Coordinates of N, CA and C in Angstrom, one line a residue:
Chain A
D1 N -59.5 -50.2 63.8 CA -59.4 -49.0 62.9 C -58.8 -47.8 63.5
A2 N -58.3 -48.0 64.8 CA -57.6 -46.9 65.5 C -58.5 -45.6 65.6
G3 N -59.8 -45.8 65.5 CA -60.7 -44.7 65.8 C -60.5 -43.4 64.9
I4 N -60.3 -43.6 63.6 CA -60.1 -42.5 62.7 C -61.2 -42.5 61.7
T5 N -61.9 -41.3 61.6 CA -62.9 -41.1 60.6 C -62.6 -39.9 59.8
Q6 N -63.1 -40.0 58.5 CA -62.9 -38.8 57.6 C -64.3 -38.5 57.1
S7 N -64.5 -37.2 56.9 CA -65.7 -36.7 56.3 C -65.5 -35.5 55.5
P8 N -66.2 -35.4 54.3 CA -67.1 -36.4 53.8 C -66.2 -37.6 53.2
R9 N -66.9 -38.7 52.8 CA -66.1 -39.8 52.2 C -66.1 -39.5 50.7
H10 N -67.0 -38.8 50.2 CA -67.0 -38.5 48.7 C -67.5 -37.1 48.6
K11 N -66.9 -36.3 47.7 CA -67.4 -35.0 47.4 C -67.1 -34.6 46.0
V12 N -68.0 -34.0 45.3 CA -67.9 -33.4 44.0 C -68.1 -31.9 44.1
T13 N -67.2 -31.1 43.6 CA -67.3 -29.7 43.7 C -66.9 -29.0 42.5
E14 N -67.0 -27.7 42.4 CA -66.7 -27.0 41.2 C -65.4 -26.2 41.4
T15 N -64.7 -26.0 40.4 CA -63.5 -25.2 40.4 C -63.8 -23.8 41.1
G16 N -62.9 -23.4 42.0 CA -63.0 -22.1 42.6 C -63.8 -22.1 43.9
T17 N -64.4 -23.2 44.3 CA -65.2 -23.2 45.5 C -64.2 -23.7 46.7
P18 N -64.5 -23.2 47.9 CA -63.7 -23.7 49.0 C -64.2 -25.1 49.5
V19 N -63.3 -25.9 49.9 CA -63.7 -27.2 50.4 C -62.9 -27.5 51.7
T20 N -63.6 -28.1 52.7 CA -62.9 -28.5 53.9 C -63.2 -30.0 54.1
L21 N -62.1 -30.7 54.4 CA -62.1 -32.1 54.7 C -61.8 -32.2 56.2
R22 N -62.5 -33.1 56.9 CA -62.3 -33.3 58.3 C -61.7 -34.7 58.6
C23 N -60.8 -34.7 59.5 CA -60.2 -35.9 60.1 C -60.5 -35.9 61.5
H24 N -61.1 -36.9 62.1 CA -61.5 -37.0 63.5 C -60.9 -38.3 64.1
Q25 N -60.3 -38.1 65.2 CA -59.8 -39.3 65.9 C -60.2 -39.3 67.4
T26 N -60.3 -40.5 68.0 CA -61.0 -40.6 69.3 C -60.0 -41.0 70.4
E27 N -58.7 -41.1 70.0 CA -57.7 -41.7 71.0 C -56.6 -40.8 71.4
N28 N -56.7 -39.5 71.2 CA -55.7 -38.6 71.6 C -54.3 -38.8 71.1
H29 N -54.3 -39.2 69.8 CA -53.0 -39.3 69.2 C -52.4 -37.9 69.0
R30 N -51.1 -37.8 69.2 CA -50.4 -36.5 69.1 C -50.3 -36.1 67.6
Y31 N -49.8 -37.0 66.7 CA -49.5 -36.6 65.4 C -50.7 -36.9 64.4
M32 N -51.0 -36.0 63.5 CA -51.9 -36.2 62.5 C -51.4 -35.7 61.2
Y33 N -51.8 -36.4 60.1 CA -51.2 -36.2 58.8 C -52.3 -36.1 57.7
W34 N -52.1 -35.3 56.7 CA -52.9 -35.3 55.5 C -52.0 -35.7 54.3
Y35 N -52.5 -36.7 53.5 CA -51.8 -37.1 52.3 C -52.8 -37.1 51.2
R36 N -52.3 -36.9 50.0 CA -53.1 -37.2 48.8 C -52.5 -38.3 48.0
Q37 N -53.4 -39.1 47.4 CA -52.9 -40.2 46.6 C -53.4 -40.1 45.2
D38 N -52.4 -40.2 44.3 CA -52.7 -40.1 42.8 C -52.0 -41.2 42.1
P39 N -52.6 -41.7 41.0 CA -51.9 -42.7 40.3 C -50.5 -42.3 39.8
G40 N -49.6 -43.2 40.0 CA -48.2 -42.8 39.6 C -47.4 -42.0 40.6
H41 N -48.0 -41.5 41.6 CA -47.3 -40.7 42.6 C -47.3 -41.3 44.0
G42 N -48.0 -42.4 44.2 CA -48.0 -42.9 45.6 C -48.8 -41.9 46.5
L43 N -48.3 -41.8 47.8 CA -48.9 -40.9 48.7 C -48.0 -39.7 48.9
R44 N -48.5 -38.5 48.8 CA -47.7 -37.4 49.1 C -48.2 -36.6 50.2
L45 N -47.3 -36.2 51.1 CA -47.6 -35.5 52.3 C -48.0 -34.1 52.0
I46 N -49.2 -33.6 52.5 CA -49.6 -32.3 52.3 C -49.2 -31.4 53.5
H47 N -49.8 -31.7 54.6 CA -49.4 -31.0 55.9 C -49.5 -32.0 57.0
Y48 N -48.9 -31.7 58.1 CA -49.0 -32.5 59.3 C -49.1 -31.7 60.6
S49 N -49.5 -32.3 61.6 CA -49.6 -31.6 62.9 C -48.9 -32.5 64.0
Y50 N -48.2 -31.8 64.9 CA -47.6 -32.4 66.0 C -48.2 -32.0 67.3
G51 N -49.3 -31.4 67.3 CA -50.0 -31.0 68.5 C -51.0 -29.9 68.2
V52 N -51.9 -29.6 69.2 CA -52.9 -28.5 68.9 C -52.2 -27.2 68.5
K53 N -52.7 -26.7 67.5 CA -52.2 -25.4 66.9 C -50.7 -25.6 66.3
D54 N -50.1 -26.7 66.3 CA -48.8 -27.0 65.8 C -48.9 -27.7 64.5
T55 N -48.6 -27.0 63.4 CA -48.7 -27.7 62.1 C -47.5 -27.3 61.2
D56 N -47.2 -28.1 60.2 CA -46.1 -27.8 59.3 C -46.4 -28.3 57.9
K57 N -45.6 -27.8 57.0 CA -45.9 -28.2 55.6 C -45.2 -29.5 55.2
G58 N -45.8 -30.2 54.2 CA -45.3 -31.4 53.7 C -44.7 -31.1 52.3
E59 N -44.8 -32.2 51.5 CA -44.2 -32.1 50.1 C -45.0 -31.2 49.1
V60 N -46.3 -31.2 49.3 CA -47.2 -30.6 48.3 C -48.2 -29.7 49.0
S61 N -47.8 -28.7 49.7 CA -48.7 -27.9 50.5 C -49.3 -26.8 49.8
D62 N -48.8 -26.4 48.6 CA -49.4 -25.2 47.9 C -50.9 -25.5 47.6
G63 N -51.7 -24.5 47.9 CA -53.1 -24.6 47.6 C -53.9 -25.2 48.8
Y64 N -53.2 -25.6 49.8 CA -53.9 -26.2 51.0 C -53.5 -25.5 52.3
S65 N -54.5 -25.4 53.2 CA -54.2 -25.0 54.5 C -54.8 -26.0 55.5
V66 N -54.3 -26.0 56.8 CA -54.8 -26.9 57.8 C -55.0 -26.1 59.1
S67 N -55.8 -26.8 59.9 CA -56.0 -26.2 61.3 C -56.3 -27.4 62.2
R68 N -55.7 -27.2 63.4 CA -56.0 -28.2 64.5 C -56.2 -27.4 65.8
S69 N -57.4 -27.1 66.1 CA -57.8 -26.3 67.2 C -58.1 -27.2 68.5
K70 N -58.2 -28.5 68.2 CA -58.4 -29.5 69.3 C -57.7 -30.8 68.9
T71 N -57.4 -31.6 69.9 CA -56.6 -32.8 69.6 C -57.2 -33.7 68.6
E72 N -58.6 -33.8 68.7 CA -59.2 -34.9 67.9 C -59.5 -34.5 66.5
D73 N -59.4 -33.2 66.1 CA -59.8 -32.8 64.7 C -58.7 -32.2 64.0
F74 N -58.5 -32.6 62.7 CA -57.5 -32.0 61.9 C -58.2 -31.7 60.6
L75 N -58.3 -30.4 60.2 CA -59.0 -30.0 59.1 C -58.1 -29.6 57.9
L76 N -58.5 -30.0 56.7 CA -57.7 -29.7 55.5 C -58.6 -28.8 54.7
T77 N -58.2 -27.6 54.3 CA -59.0 -26.7 53.5 C -58.3 -26.4 52.2
L78 N -59.1 -26.5 51.1 CA -58.7 -26.0 49.8 C -59.5 -24.7 49.6
E79 N -58.7 -23.6 49.7 CA -59.3 -22.3 49.7 C -60.1 -22.0 48.4
S80 N -59.6 -22.5 47.3 CA -60.2 -22.3 46.0 C -59.8 -23.5 45.1
A81 N -60.7 -24.5 45.1 CA -60.4 -25.8 44.5 C -60.1 -25.7 43.1
T82 N -59.1 -26.5 42.6 CA -58.7 -26.6 41.2 C -58.8 -28.1 40.8
S83 N -58.9 -28.3 39.5 CA -59.1 -29.6 39.0 C -57.9 -30.5 39.3
S84 N -56.7 -29.9 39.5 CA -55.5 -30.6 39.9 C -55.5 -31.2 41.3
Q85 N -56.5 -30.7 42.0 CA -56.7 -31.2 43.4 C -57.7 -32.4 43.5
T86 N -58.2 -32.8 42.4 CA -58.9 -34.0 42.3 C -58.0 -35.2 42.7
S87 N -58.4 -35.9 43.8 CA -57.6 -36.9 44.3 C -58.3 -37.7 45.4
V88 N -57.6 -38.7 46.0 CA -58.1 -39.3 47.2 C -57.2 -38.8 48.3
Y89 N -57.9 -38.3 49.4 CA -57.2 -37.7 50.5 C -57.3 -38.7 51.7
F90 N -56.1 -39.0 52.3 CA -56.0 -39.8 53.4 C -55.5 -39.0 54.6
C91 N -56.1 -39.3 55.7 CA -55.7 -38.8 57.0 C -55.0 -39.9 57.7
A92 N -54.0 -39.6 58.5 CA -53.3 -40.6 59.3 C -52.9 -40.1 60.7
I93 N -52.8 -41.0 61.6 CA -52.4 -40.6 63.0 C -51.2 -41.4 63.5
R94 N -50.6 -40.9 64.5 CA -49.4 -41.6 65.1 C -49.3 -41.1 66.5
D95 N -48.9 -42.0 67.4 CA -48.8 -41.6 68.8 C -47.4 -40.9 69.1
G96 N -46.4 -41.5 68.7 CA -45.0 -41.0 69.0 C -44.1 -41.2 67.9
L97 N -42.8 -40.9 68.1 CA -41.8 -40.9 67.0 C -41.5 -42.4 66.6
D98 N -41.7 -43.3 67.5 CA -41.4 -44.7 67.1 C -42.7 -45.5 66.9
A99 N -43.8 -44.9 66.8 CA -45.1 -45.6 66.8 C -45.5 -45.8 65.4
E100 N -46.4 -46.8 65.2 CA -47.1 -47.1 63.9 C -47.9 -45.9 63.5
Q101 N -48.1 -45.8 62.2 CA -49.0 -44.8 61.7 C -50.2 -45.5 61.1
F102 N -51.4 -45.0 61.5 CA -52.6 -45.7 61.1 C -53.4 -44.7 60.2
F103 N -54.1 -45.2 59.2 CA -54.8 -44.4 58.2 C -56.3 -44.5 58.3
G104 N -56.9 -43.3 58.0 CA -58.3 -43.3 57.9 C -58.8 -43.9 56.6
P105 N -60.1 -43.9 56.4 CA -60.7 -44.6 55.2 C -60.5 -43.9 53.9
G106 N -60.2 -42.6 53.9 CA -60.0 -41.8 52.7 C -61.2 -41.0 52.3
T107 N -61.0 -39.9 51.6 CA -62.0 -39.1 51.0 C -61.7 -38.9 49.5
R108 N -62.7 -39.3 48.7 CA -62.5 -39.1 47.3 C -63.1 -37.7 46.9
L109 N -62.2 -36.8 46.4 CA -62.6 -35.5 46.0 C -62.5 -35.3 44.5
T110 N -63.6 -34.9 43.9 CA -63.6 -34.6 42.5 C -63.9 -33.1 42.3
V111 N -63.0 -32.4 41.6 CA -63.2 -31.0 41.3 C -63.4 -30.8 39.8
L112 N -64.6 -30.4 39.5 CA -65.0 -30.3 38.0 C -64.6 -28.9 37.5
Chain B
E1 N -33.6 -32.7 51.0 CA -35.0 -33.2 50.9 C -35.0 -34.7 50.8
L2 N -35.9 -35.3 51.6 CA -35.9 -36.7 51.7 C -36.7 -37.3 50.5
K3 N -36.0 -38.2 49.8 CA -36.7 -38.9 48.6 C -36.7 -40.4 48.9
V4 N -37.8 -41.0 48.5 CA -37.9 -42.5 48.7 C -38.2 -43.1 47.4
E5 N -37.4 -44.1 47.0 CA -37.6 -44.8 45.7 C -37.8 -46.3 46.0
Q6 N -38.9 -46.8 45.3 CA -39.2 -48.2 45.4 C -38.9 -48.8 44.0
N7 N -38.5 -50.0 44.0 CA -38.4 -50.8 42.8 C -38.5 -52.3 43.0
P8 N -39.2 -53.0 42.1 CA -39.8 -52.4 40.9 C -41.1 -51.7 41.3
L9 N -41.7 -51.0 40.3 CA -43.0 -50.3 40.5 C -44.1 -51.3 40.2
F10 N -43.9 -52.2 39.4 CA -44.9 -53.2 39.1 C -44.2 -54.6 39.0
L11 N -44.8 -55.6 39.5 CA -44.2 -56.9 39.6 C -45.3 -58.0 39.4
S12 N -45.2 -58.8 38.3 CA -46.1 -59.9 38.1 C -45.3 -61.2 38.3
M13 N -45.8 -62.0 39.2 CA -45.0 -63.2 39.5 C -46.0 -64.4 39.6
Q14 N -45.4 -65.6 39.5 CA -46.1 -66.8 39.6 C -46.3 -67.2 41.1
E15 N -47.3 -67.8 41.4 CA -47.5 -68.4 42.8 C -46.3 -69.3 43.0
G16 N -45.9 -69.4 44.3 CA -44.9 -70.3 44.7 C -43.5 -69.7 44.5
K17 N -43.3 -68.6 43.8 CA -42.0 -68.0 43.6 C -41.6 -67.0 44.8
N18 N -40.3 -66.7 44.9 CA -39.8 -65.8 45.8 C -39.5 -64.5 45.1
Y19 N -39.6 -63.4 45.8 CA -39.2 -62.1 45.2 C -39.0 -61.1 46.3
T20 N -38.2 -60.0 45.9 CA -37.9 -58.9 46.8 C -38.2 -57.6 46.2
I21 N -38.9 -56.7 47.1 CA -39.1 -55.3 46.7 C -38.1 -54.5 47.5
Y22 N -37.5 -53.5 46.8 CA -36.5 -52.7 47.4 C -37.0 -51.3 47.6
C23 N -36.5 -50.7 48.7 CA -36.9 -49.3 49.1 C -35.6 -48.6 49.4
N24 N -35.2 -47.6 48.6 CA -34.0 -46.8 48.9 C -34.5 -45.4 49.3
Y25 N -33.7 -44.8 50.2 CA -34.1 -43.4 50.6 C -32.8 -42.6 50.6
S26 N -33.0 -41.3 50.6 CA -31.9 -40.4 50.3 C -31.2 -39.8 51.5
T27 N -31.8 -39.7 52.6 CA -31.2 -39.0 53.8 C -31.2 -39.9 55.0
T28 N -30.5 -39.6 56.0 CA -30.4 -40.4 57.2 C -31.8 -40.6 57.8
S29 N -32.1 -41.8 58.1 CA -33.3 -42.2 58.9 C -33.1 -43.5 59.5
D30 N -33.6 -43.8 60.7 CA -33.5 -45.1 61.2 C -34.9 -45.7 61.6
R31 N -35.9 -45.1 60.9 CA -37.3 -45.7 61.1 C -38.0 -45.8 59.8
L32 N -38.6 -46.9 59.5 CA -39.2 -47.1 58.2 C -40.4 -48.0 58.4
Y33 N -41.5 -47.7 57.6 CA -42.7 -48.5 57.7 C -42.9 -49.2 56.3
W34 N -43.6 -50.3 56.4 CA -44.1 -51.0 55.2 C -45.7 -51.1 55.3
Y35 N -46.4 -50.8 54.2 CA -47.8 -50.9 54.2 C -48.3 -51.7 53.0
R36 N -49.5 -52.2 53.2 CA -50.2 -52.9 52.1 C -51.5 -52.1 51.8
Q37 N -51.8 -52.0 50.5 CA -53.1 -51.4 50.1 C -53.7 -52.2 49.0
D38 N -55.0 -52.6 49.3 CA -55.8 -53.3 48.3 C -56.6 -52.3 47.5
P39 N -57.0 -52.6 46.3 CA -57.6 -51.6 45.4 C -58.9 -51.0 46.1
G40 N -58.9 -49.7 46.0 CA -60.1 -49.0 46.6 C -60.1 -48.9 48.1
K41 N -59.1 -49.4 48.8 CA -59.1 -49.4 50.2 C -58.0 -48.5 50.8
S42 N -58.0 -48.4 52.1 CA -57.0 -47.6 52.8 C -55.7 -48.4 53.0
L43 N -54.8 -47.8 53.6 CA -53.5 -48.5 53.8 C -53.5 -49.3 55.2
E44 N -52.9 -50.5 55.1 CA -52.8 -51.3 56.3 C -51.3 -51.4 56.7
S45 N -51.0 -51.2 57.9 CA -49.6 -51.2 58.4 C -49.2 -52.7 58.5
L46 N -48.0 -53.0 57.9 CA -47.4 -54.3 57.9 C -46.3 -54.4 58.9
F47 N -45.3 -53.5 58.7 CA -44.1 -53.6 59.6 C -43.6 -52.2 60.0
V48 N -43.1 -52.1 61.2 CA -42.4 -50.9 61.7 C -41.0 -51.3 62.0
L49 N -40.0 -50.8 61.3 CA -38.6 -51.1 61.5 C -37.9 -49.9 62.2
L50 N -37.3 -50.1 63.3 CA -36.9 -49.0 64.1 C -35.4 -48.8 64.3
S51 N -34.6 -49.7 63.8 CA -33.2 -49.6 64.0 C -32.4 -50.4 62.9
N52 N -31.2 -50.0 62.8 CA -30.3 -50.7 61.8 C -30.3 -52.2 62.0
G53 N -30.5 -53.0 61.0 CA -30.4 -54.4 61.2 C -31.8 -55.1 61.6
A54 N -32.8 -54.2 61.8 CA -34.1 -54.8 62.2 C -34.7 -55.7 61.1
V55 N -35.2 -56.8 61.6 CA -35.9 -57.7 60.7 C -37.2 -58.1 61.3
K56 N -38.3 -58.0 60.5 CA -39.6 -58.4 61.0 C -40.2 -59.4 60.0
Q57 N -40.9 -60.4 60.5 CA -41.6 -61.4 59.6 C -43.0 -61.6 60.0
E58 N -43.8 -61.7 59.0 CA -45.2 -62.0 59.2 C -45.7 -62.9 58.1
G59 N -45.9 -64.2 58.4 CA -46.3 -65.1 57.3 C -45.3 -65.2 56.2
R60 N -45.6 -65.0 55.0 CA -44.7 -65.1 53.9 C -44.0 -63.8 53.6
L61 N -44.1 -62.8 54.4 CA -43.5 -61.5 54.2 C -42.4 -61.3 55.3
M62 N -41.3 -60.8 54.8 CA -40.2 -60.5 55.7 C -39.6 -59.1 55.3
A63 N -39.4 -58.2 56.3 CA -38.9 -56.9 56.0 C -37.6 -56.7 56.8
S64 N -36.7 -56.0 56.2 CA -35.4 -55.7 56.9 C -35.0 -54.3 56.6
L65 N -34.1 -53.8 57.4 CA -33.6 -52.4 57.3 C -32.1 -52.3 57.5
D66 N -31.5 -51.7 56.5 CA -30.0 -51.4 56.6 C -29.9 -49.9 56.5
T67 N -29.7 -49.2 57.6 CA -29.7 -47.8 57.6 C -28.4 -47.2 57.0
K68 N -27.3 -48.0 57.1 CA -26.1 -47.5 56.5 C -26.2 -47.5 55.0
A69 N -26.8 -48.4 54.4 CA -27.1 -48.4 52.9 C -28.3 -47.7 52.6
R70 N -29.1 -47.2 53.5 CA -30.3 -46.5 53.3 C -31.2 -47.4 52.4
L71 N -31.4 -48.6 52.9 CA -32.1 -49.6 52.1 C -33.0 -50.4 53.0
S72 N -34.2 -50.6 52.5 CA -35.1 -51.6 53.2 C -35.6 -52.6 52.1
T73 N -35.8 -53.9 52.5 CA -36.3 -54.8 51.5 C -37.5 -55.5 52.1
L74 N -38.4 -55.9 51.2 CA -39.6 -56.6 51.6 C -39.5 -57.9 50.8
H75 N -39.3 -59.0 51.4 CA -39.1 -60.3 50.8 C -40.4 -61.1 50.8
I76 N -40.8 -61.7 49.7 CA -42.0 -62.5 49.6 C -41.5 -63.9 49.4
T77 N -42.0 -64.8 50.2 CA -41.6 -66.2 50.1 C -42.8 -67.1 49.6
A78 N -42.6 -67.8 48.6 CA -43.6 -68.7 48.1 C -44.9 -68.0 47.9
A79 N -44.9 -67.0 47.0 CA -46.1 -66.1 46.9 C -47.4 -66.9 46.7
V80 N -48.5 -66.3 47.2 CA -49.8 -66.8 47.0 C -50.7 -65.7 46.5
H81 N -51.7 -66.0 45.8 CA -52.6 -65.0 45.1 C -53.1 -63.9 46.1
D82 N -53.3 -64.3 47.4 CA -53.8 -63.3 48.4 C -52.9 -62.2 48.7
L83 N -51.6 -62.4 48.3 CA -50.7 -61.3 48.5 C -50.7 -60.2 47.4
S84 N -51.5 -60.4 46.4 CA -51.6 -59.4 45.4 C -52.2 -58.1 46.0
A85 N -51.4 -57.0 45.8 CA -51.8 -55.7 46.4 C -50.7 -54.7 46.0
T86 N -50.9 -53.5 46.4 CA -49.8 -52.5 46.3 C -49.1 -52.4 47.6
Y87 N -47.8 -52.4 47.6 CA -47.0 -52.3 48.8 C -46.2 -51.0 48.8
F88 N -46.3 -50.3 49.9 CA -45.6 -49.0 50.1 C -44.6 -49.1 51.2
C89 N -43.4 -48.5 51.0 CA -42.5 -48.2 52.1 C -42.6 -46.7 52.4
A90 N -42.4 -46.3 53.6 CA -42.4 -44.9 54.1 C -41.3 -44.7 55.1
V91 N -40.6 -43.6 54.9 CA -39.4 -43.3 55.7 C -39.7 -42.2 56.6
V92 N -39.3 -42.3 57.9 CA -39.6 -41.3 58.9 C -38.4 -40.5 59.1
R93 N -38.5 -39.2 59.0 CA -37.4 -38.2 59.3 C -38.0 -37.1 60.1
D94 N -37.6 -37.0 61.4 CA -38.2 -36.0 62.3 C -39.7 -36.4 62.4
D95 N -40.5 -35.4 62.2 CA -42.0 -35.7 62.3 C -42.6 -36.0 60.9
K96 N -41.8 -35.9 59.9 CA -42.4 -36.2 58.5 C -42.3 -37.7 58.2
I97 N -43.3 -38.2 57.4 CA -43.3 -39.5 56.9 C -43.5 -39.5 55.5
I98 N -42.5 -39.9 54.7 CA -42.5 -39.7 53.2 C -42.6 -41.1 52.6
F99 N -43.5 -41.2 51.6 CA -43.8 -42.5 51.0 C -43.0 -42.7 49.7
G100 N -42.7 -43.9 49.3 CA -42.4 -44.3 48.0 C -43.6 -44.3 47.1
K101 N -43.4 -44.6 45.8 CA -44.6 -44.6 44.9 C -45.3 -45.9 44.9
G102 N -44.8 -46.9 45.6 CA -45.5 -48.1 45.7 C -45.1 -49.2 44.7
T103 N -45.2 -50.4 45.0 CA -45.0 -51.5 44.1 C -46.3 -52.3 44.0
R104 N -46.8 -52.3 42.8 CA -48.0 -53.1 42.5 C -47.7 -54.5 42.2
L105 N -48.1 -55.4 43.1 CA -47.7 -56.8 43.0 C -48.9 -57.6 42.5
H106 N -48.7 -58.3 41.4 CA -49.8 -59.2 40.8 C -49.2 -60.6 40.8
I107 N -49.9 -61.5 41.5 CA -49.5 -62.8 41.6 C -50.4 -63.7 40.8
L108 N -49.8 -64.4 39.9 CA -50.6 -65.2 39.0 C -50.7 -66.6 39.5
P109 N -51.9 -67.2 39.4 CA -52.1 -68.6 39.8 C -51.4 -69.6 39.0

């Protein structure tokens, strides 16, 4: 499973509340990614990181922020959750530019 | 902006038949991934294609990459029910990895 965990695995929250999702890896992979998966849209890249404190935006970054203060953790924050952010969120890791990308188990987030 | 298109998006086929899923992308890239996802599960890496003309095979699945045409194919040979899943291609450009919408494959006994 490439040593990737996501927490929480399920969360229900209310509109307007802040939410933080955590991705944790144990093998010092350089690259980490956050995606959301919605029916009809496949996976869409939210943000990614290419090292500690080095992050960049993906396709659908509005309403999301990320932080990576240490190699093993990549946090995704919804500052003020909206119903449109109800989704399944996947974290992924990759070692280098030619390496495989491995996915975590996912977090199902419901915003009421 | 990198765009990735898969077709078909849904495919229902009989066991024993052959078929091909297509993945087209809009800008230069020479690295492409294929994944499988079962319902309610995470994504499983199938193939990593790293250069023009790359071909990889695993069991009844074979993937190829033509970077000049910006096209990758995933060919299924003599389909079996266990291959029913959603298949995604993903294109690598710089540090970003962008996915197609997926092909939902349903194999009928």
